[in-house]
Amino acid sequence: MIKTDILIIGAGPTGLFAVFEAGLLQLKCHLIDALPQAGGQCSEIYPKKPIYDIPGYPEVLAGDLVDNLMEQIKPFQPGFTLGERADTIEKLDDGTFIVTTNKGTKHHAPVVAIAGGLGSFEPRKPLLQNLEKFEDNGVAYMIKEPEVYRDKKVLIAGGGDSALDWSIFLADVAKEVTLVHRRNEFRGALDSVEKVQQLKNEGKINLITPAEVVALKGEYHLEKVTVKDTSTSEERDIDVDNFIPLFGLSPKLGPIGDWGLEIEKNAIKVDNAYDYQTNIPGIYAIGDVNTYPGKLKLILCGFHEATLMCQSAYQRINPDKKYVMKYTTVGGVTGFDGSKKEAPKAVVKAID
């Protein structure tokens, strides 16, 4: 039985930052994640994708952000159960919880924080004949290593931020980038749409709208895709090395959805007025997995939610203690490993 102060389900950026905030309160954390490594989608789906809205970082790669978070929490020595899915939860008479994974590993904690991001997820696949034949042979649903596409002919399908962002990024990597979308309008950020238009005008991106991919061709590896103009029904073949349909992810809460939590549109409802606690006292939900009025699915919002959750968790674990918050610039950071980080003290010297 693994025992800890806060059991965090989900080792993405929000779950990792919660370890730091809990550590400042001298609370130990253990994390469960179904993926084989920490970092969530940032590690598994787009480690090389640049993120632009992390405070203090004009630009940071998703994988580098995870590396920095892991370095930040190292002094607080969190435990990890990776490659296992949180399956069942039992509330004991004393108000604490036992969470058991699909592999039978049991965890005991007075506080459970669900930071599962989108939950378990799988890519939304286009309905194309022979699609499975070309998976890993020219067809991919996510980009983990952009260098794979160096000097290749790449066709991306989609109209959201991922399709736009990767088209922009690969314009400087691939030999040829083609972006296909079934509408003339895109759902992504305005500056990304404008950047794609600029790259099209410069001849760095082939933009085909309104259109859709209707067929894949090749003997063993993908060689061509058939693109249909949805306004004229005219079809043409395009030579490609890689086809990347980016139609988003289909999120599922999985077993957590059966824990008796209040669910709304595949997300967990929380009290955002105070501490992001669910309808079950002692269970919190932070990051993209939760929902409340005005919710924004941003990493920085998850960091904020993790901070307030830890303050509430401290009071739940230590009802007779009052925690007085101290700025890290004043109190420094004391790790469980004996390390101490603090600002240098001014030297006071008497004048003779």
Coordinates of C-alpha atoms in Angstrom, one line a residue:
M1 CA 0.0 0.0 0.0
I2 CA 1.4 3.4 -1.1
K3 CA 0.6 6.1 1.4
T4 CA 0.9 9.9 0.8
D5 CA -0.7 13.2 1.7
I6 CA -2.1 14.1 -1.7
L7 CA -2.7 11.5 -4.4
I8 CA -2.6 13.1 -7.8
I9 CA -4.3 11.3 -10.7
G10 CA -2.6 12.6 -13.8
A11 CA 1.1 13.6 -14.3
G12 CA 0.6 16.3 -16.8
P13 CA 1.8 19.9 -16.2
T14 CA -1.0 20.7 -13.8
G15 CA -0.4 17.6 -11.7
L16 CA 3.4 18.2 -11.6
F17 CA 3.0 21.8 -10.5
A18 CA 0.7 20.7 -7.8
V19 CA 3.6 18.7 -6.3
F20 CA 5.6 21.9 -6.0
E21 CA 2.8 23.9 -4.3
A22 CA 2.1 21.0 -2.0
G23 CA 5.8 20.7 -1.2
L24 CA 5.9 24.4 -0.1
L25 CA 3.3 23.3 2.5
Q26 CA 5.4 20.3 3.5
L27 CA 2.9 17.9 2.0
K28 CA 4.0 14.7 0.2
C29 CA 2.5 13.7 -3.2
H30 CA 2.3 10.6 -5.3
L31 CA 1.1 10.6 -8.9
I32 CA -0.7 8.0 -11.0
D33 CA -0.7 8.1 -14.8
A34 CA -1.7 5.7 -17.4
L35 CA 1.1 6.9 -19.7
P36 CA 4.6 5.3 -19.2
Q37 CA 6.2 8.7 -18.5
A38 CA 5.3 11.9 -16.7
G39 CA 4.2 15.0 -18.7
G40 CA 0.8 14.0 -20.1
Q41 CA 0.0 15.2 -23.6
C42 CA 3.0 17.5 -23.6
S43 CA 5.3 14.4 -23.5
E44 CA 3.2 11.9 -25.4
I45 CA 1.6 13.9 -28.2
Y46 CA 3.6 17.1 -28.9
P47 CA 6.9 17.3 -27.0
K48 CA 8.4 19.5 -29.7
K49 CA 5.5 21.8 -30.1
P50 CA 6.2 25.4 -28.9
I51 CA 3.9 26.9 -26.2
Y52 CA 3.6 30.7 -26.1
D53 CA 1.4 31.4 -23.1
I54 CA 3.5 30.3 -20.2
P55 CA 4.4 33.3 -18.0
G56 CA 8.0 34.2 -18.2
Y57 CA 8.6 32.1 -21.3
P58 CA 8.1 33.9 -24.6
E59 CA 8.3 30.4 -26.2
V60 CA 9.0 27.0 -24.6
L61 CA 8.7 23.5 -26.2
A62 CA 6.2 21.3 -24.5
G63 CA 8.8 18.7 -23.6
D64 CA 11.1 21.3 -22.2
L65 CA 8.3 22.6 -20.0
V66 CA 7.8 19.1 -18.6
D67 CA 11.6 18.8 -18.0
N68 CA 11.6 22.1 -16.1
L69 CA 8.6 21.1 -14.0
M70 CA 10.3 17.8 -13.1
E71 CA 13.4 19.7 -12.1
Q72 CA 11.3 22.1 -10.0
I73 CA 9.6 19.3 -8.0
K74 CA 12.7 17.2 -7.6
P75 CA 13.4 18.5 -4.0
F76 CA 10.0 17.3 -2.9
Q77 CA 10.6 13.7 -4.0
P78 CA 7.2 12.7 -5.4
G79 CA 6.4 9.1 -6.0
F80 CA 5.1 7.8 -9.4
T81 CA 2.9 4.9 -10.4
L82 CA 3.2 5.1 -14.2
G83 CA 1.7 2.9 -16.9
E84 CA -1.3 2.2 -14.7
R85 CA -4.8 3.6 -14.8
A86 CA -6.7 4.7 -11.6
D87 CA -9.6 2.3 -11.6
T88 CA -11.5 2.3 -8.4
I89 CA -11.9 4.5 -5.3
E90 CA -13.1 3.6 -1.8
K91 CA -13.8 6.2 0.9
L92 CA -13.0 4.8 4.4
D93 CA -14.8 5.6 7.6
D94 CA -12.2 8.2 8.6
G95 CA -12.7 10.2 5.4
T96 CA -9.5 9.0 3.7
F97 CA -9.4 7.2 0.3
I98 CA -8.0 4.1 -1.2
V99 CA -7.4 4.2 -5.0
T100 CA -6.6 1.0 -6.8
T101 CA -5.2 0.9 -10.3
N102 CA -6.0 -1.5 -13.1
K103 CA -2.9 -3.5 -12.1
G104 CA -4.0 -3.8 -8.5
T105 CA -1.6 -1.2 -7.0
K106 CA -3.3 0.4 -3.9
H107 CA -2.8 4.0 -2.8
H108 CA -4.0 5.5 0.5
A109 CA -4.4 9.3 1.0
P110 CA -6.6 11.8 2.8
V111 CA -6.8 13.9 -0.3
V112 CA -7.2 13.0 -4.0
A113 CA -6.6 15.5 -6.7
I114 CA -7.8 14.5 -10.2
A115 CA -5.5 16.3 -12.8
G116 CA -6.2 13.9 -15.7
G117 CA -6.3 16.5 -18.4
L118 CA -8.7 15.3 -21.1
G119 CA -8.9 11.9 -19.4
S120 CA -8.1 8.9 -21.5
F121 CA -8.1 9.9 -25.2
E122 CA -7.8 8.7 -28.7
P123 CA -7.4 10.6 -31.9
R124 CA -10.5 11.2 -34.1
K125 CA -9.8 9.2 -37.3
P126 CA -11.1 10.1 -40.8
L127 CA -13.4 7.5 -42.4
L128 CA -11.1 6.3 -45.1
Q129 CA -10.6 3.0 -46.8
N130 CA -7.2 1.4 -46.1
L131 CA -6.5 3.9 -43.3
E132 CA -5.2 1.2 -41.0
K133 CA -2.9 -0.2 -43.7
F134 CA -1.0 3.1 -43.8
E135 CA -0.8 3.7 -40.0
D136 CA 2.9 4.0 -39.2
N137 CA 3.5 3.7 -42.9
G138 CA 2.9 7.3 -43.8
V139 CA -0.2 8.1 -41.7
A140 CA 0.1 9.5 -38.2
Y141 CA -2.4 11.2 -35.8
M142 CA 0.1 13.2 -33.8
I143 CA 3.6 14.7 -34.2
K144 CA 6.1 13.6 -31.6
E145 CA 9.3 14.3 -33.5
P146 CA 9.2 16.9 -36.2
E147 CA 12.6 15.9 -37.6
V148 CA 10.9 12.7 -38.9
Y149 CA 9.4 15.0 -41.6
R150 CA 12.6 16.7 -42.6
D151 CA 12.6 17.1 -46.4
K152 CA 9.4 15.2 -46.8
K153 CA 6.1 16.0 -48.6
V154 CA 3.6 16.3 -45.8
L155 CA -0.2 16.8 -46.1
I156 CA -2.0 18.0 -42.9
A157 CA -5.8 17.9 -42.7
G158 CA -7.8 19.9 -40.1
G159 CA -9.0 23.4 -39.3
G160 CA -8.1 23.8 -35.6
D161 CA -5.1 25.1 -33.7
S162 CA -3.1 21.9 -34.0
A163 CA -3.4 21.8 -37.8
L164 CA -2.5 25.5 -38.1
D165 CA 0.4 25.4 -35.7
W166 CA 2.0 22.3 -37.2
S167 CA 1.6 23.6 -40.7
I168 CA 3.5 26.7 -39.7
F169 CA 6.2 24.8 -37.8
L170 CA 6.8 22.2 -40.5
A171 CA 7.0 24.9 -43.2
D172 CA 10.7 25.3 -42.2
V173 CA 11.2 21.5 -41.8
A174 CA 9.4 19.6 -44.6
K175 CA 10.2 19.8 -48.3
E176 CA 6.5 20.6 -49.0
V177 CA 3.6 21.3 -46.6
T178 CA -0.1 21.1 -47.8
L179 CA -2.9 22.0 -45.5
V180 CA -6.4 20.7 -46.4
H181 CA -9.6 21.9 -44.6
R182 CA -13.2 21.2 -45.5
R183 CA -14.2 24.8 -44.9
N184 CA -12.7 28.1 -46.0
E185 CA -12.8 29.3 -42.4
F186 CA -10.5 28.0 -39.6
R187 CA -11.3 27.5 -35.9
G188 CA -7.8 28.4 -34.7
A189 CA -6.2 31.5 -33.3
L190 CA -6.4 34.5 -35.6
D191 CA -2.7 35.1 -35.6
S192 CA -2.1 31.5 -36.7
V193 CA -4.6 31.9 -39.5
E194 CA -2.9 35.0 -40.6
K195 CA 0.5 33.3 -40.4
V196 CA -0.7 30.4 -42.6
Q197 CA -2.1 32.9 -45.1
Q198 CA 1.3 34.7 -45.2
L199 CA 3.2 31.4 -45.7
K200 CA 0.8 30.5 -48.5
N201 CA 1.5 33.9 -50.2
E202 CA 5.2 33.2 -49.8
G203 CA 4.8 29.8 -51.4
K204 CA 5.8 27.9 -48.3
I205 CA 2.4 26.2 -47.7
N206 CA -0.1 24.8 -50.1
L207 CA -3.5 25.7 -48.8
I208 CA -6.5 23.7 -50.2
T209 CA -10.0 24.8 -49.1
P210 CA -12.8 23.8 -49.1
A211 CA -11.6 20.3 -49.6
E212 CA -11.2 16.9 -47.9
V213 CA -9.0 13.8 -48.3
V214 CA -11.1 11.0 -49.8
A215 CA -8.6 8.3 -50.6
L216 CA -5.1 7.0 -49.7
K217 CA -2.9 5.3 -52.3
G218 CA 0.3 3.3 -52.2
E219 CA 1.6 -0.3 -52.3
Y220 CA 3.3 -0.6 -48.9
H221 CA 3.9 3.0 -47.8
L222 CA 1.7 5.9 -48.5
E223 CA 2.5 7.5 -51.9
K224 CA -0.5 9.7 -52.8
V225 CA -3.7 11.1 -51.4
T226 CA -6.8 12.0 -53.3
V227 CA -8.2 15.4 -52.4
K228 CA -11.8 16.3 -53.3
D229 CA -12.9 20.0 -53.8
T230 CA -16.1 20.0 -51.8
S231 CA -17.5 23.0 -53.8
T232 CA -17.0 21.4 -57.3
S233 CA -16.6 17.7 -56.4
E234 CA -13.4 17.7 -58.5
E235 CA -10.8 15.2 -57.4
R236 CA -7.0 15.2 -57.8
D237 CA -4.1 13.1 -56.6
I238 CA -1.3 14.7 -54.6
D239 CA 2.1 13.0 -54.1
V240 CA 2.9 12.8 -50.4
D241 CA 5.2 11.0 -48.0
N242 CA 3.1 11.6 -44.9
F243 CA -0.6 12.3 -44.2
I244 CA -1.4 13.8 -40.7
P245 CA -5.1 14.2 -40.0
L246 CA -5.4 16.5 -37.0
F247 CA -9.1 16.3 -36.1
G248 CA -8.7 16.5 -32.3
L249 CA -9.0 13.9 -29.6
S250 CA -12.0 12.0 -28.4
P251 CA -11.8 12.5 -24.6
K252 CA -13.1 9.9 -22.1
L253 CA -13.1 10.1 -18.4
G254 CA -12.8 6.3 -18.2
P255 CA -13.4 4.6 -14.8
I256 CA -13.3 8.0 -13.0
G257 CA -16.7 8.7 -14.5
D258 CA -18.1 6.0 -12.3
W259 CA -16.8 7.4 -9.0
G260 CA -20.0 9.2 -8.1
L261 CA -18.6 12.6 -9.2
E262 CA -20.9 15.3 -10.7
I263 CA -20.2 15.2 -14.4
E264 CA -21.1 17.8 -17.0
K265 CA -20.1 17.3 -20.7
N266 CA -17.5 14.8 -19.9
A267 CA -15.8 17.0 -17.4
I268 CA -15.9 17.1 -13.5
K269 CA -17.9 19.9 -12.0
V270 CA -16.1 21.7 -9.2
D271 CA -16.5 24.7 -6.8
N272 CA -14.4 27.3 -8.5
A273 CA -15.4 30.0 -5.9
Y274 CA -13.0 28.5 -3.4
D275 CA -10.9 25.4 -3.9
Y276 CA -11.9 23.3 -7.0
Q277 CA -13.4 20.6 -4.8
T278 CA -15.9 18.2 -6.3
N279 CA -19.2 17.1 -4.8
I280 CA -17.3 14.5 -2.8
P281 CA -15.4 16.2 0.1
G282 CA -11.7 15.4 -0.2
I283 CA -11.7 14.9 -3.9
Y284 CA -10.6 17.8 -6.1
A285 CA -10.3 18.2 -9.8
I286 CA -7.9 20.6 -11.4
G287 CA -6.8 21.4 -15.0
D288 CA -8.6 20.5 -18.2
V289 CA -10.5 17.7 -16.5
N290 CA -12.7 20.1 -14.5
T291 CA -15.5 22.5 -15.5
Y292 CA -17.1 25.6 -13.9
P293 CA -18.5 28.9 -15.2
G294 CA -15.9 30.8 -17.1
K295 CA -13.5 27.8 -17.4
L296 CA -10.5 28.2 -19.7
K297 CA -8.5 25.2 -20.7
L298 CA -5.1 26.7 -20.4
I299 CA -2.0 25.3 -18.6
L300 CA -1.6 28.6 -16.6
C301 CA -5.1 28.2 -15.3
G302 CA -4.3 24.7 -14.2
F303 CA -1.4 26.0 -12.3
H304 CA -3.6 28.5 -10.5
E305 CA -6.2 25.8 -9.7
A306 CA -3.4 23.5 -8.3
T307 CA -2.2 26.3 -6.0
L308 CA -5.6 26.9 -4.4
M309 CA -6.3 23.2 -4.2
C310 CA -3.2 22.6 -2.2
Q311 CA -4.1 25.4 0.3
S312 CA -7.5 23.7 0.9
A313 CA -5.9 20.3 1.1
Y314 CA -3.5 21.5 3.8
Q315 CA -6.5 22.7 5.9
R316 CA -8.2 19.3 5.4
I317 CA -5.1 17.4 6.4
N318 CA -4.2 19.7 9.3
P319 CA -7.6 21.1 10.6
D320 CA -5.9 22.3 13.8
K321 CA -3.1 24.3 12.1
K322 CA -3.2 27.6 10.5
Y323 CA -0.9 28.1 7.5
V324 CA 0.5 31.5 7.0
M325 CA 1.6 31.9 3.4
K326 CA 5.1 33.2 2.8
Y327 CA 6.5 34.3 -0.5
T328 CA 9.2 32.1 -1.8
T329 CA 11.3 35.2 -2.3
V330 CA 11.2 35.6 1.5
G331 CA 11.0 32.1 2.9
G332 CA 12.9 30.3 0.1
V333 CA 12.2 26.7 -0.9
T334 CA 13.1 23.9 1.5
G335 CA 13.1 20.4 -0.2
F336 CA 12.4 17.1 1.6
D337 CA 15.9 16.1 0.4
G338 CA 17.5 18.7 2.7
S339 CA 18.1 21.2 0.0
K340 CA 17.5 24.9 0.6
K341 CA 17.0 27.6 -2.0
E342 CA 16.8 31.2 -0.8
A343 CA 17.7 34.7 -1.8
P344 CA 21.1 36.0 -0.6
K345 CA 20.8 38.0 2.6
A346 CA 22.0 41.6 2.7
V347 CA 25.2 42.1 4.7
V348 CA 24.8 44.6 7.5
K349 CA 28.1 46.1 8.5
A350 CA 28.8 48.8 11.0
I351 CA 30.7 51.9 9.9
D352 CA 33.7 52.7 12.0

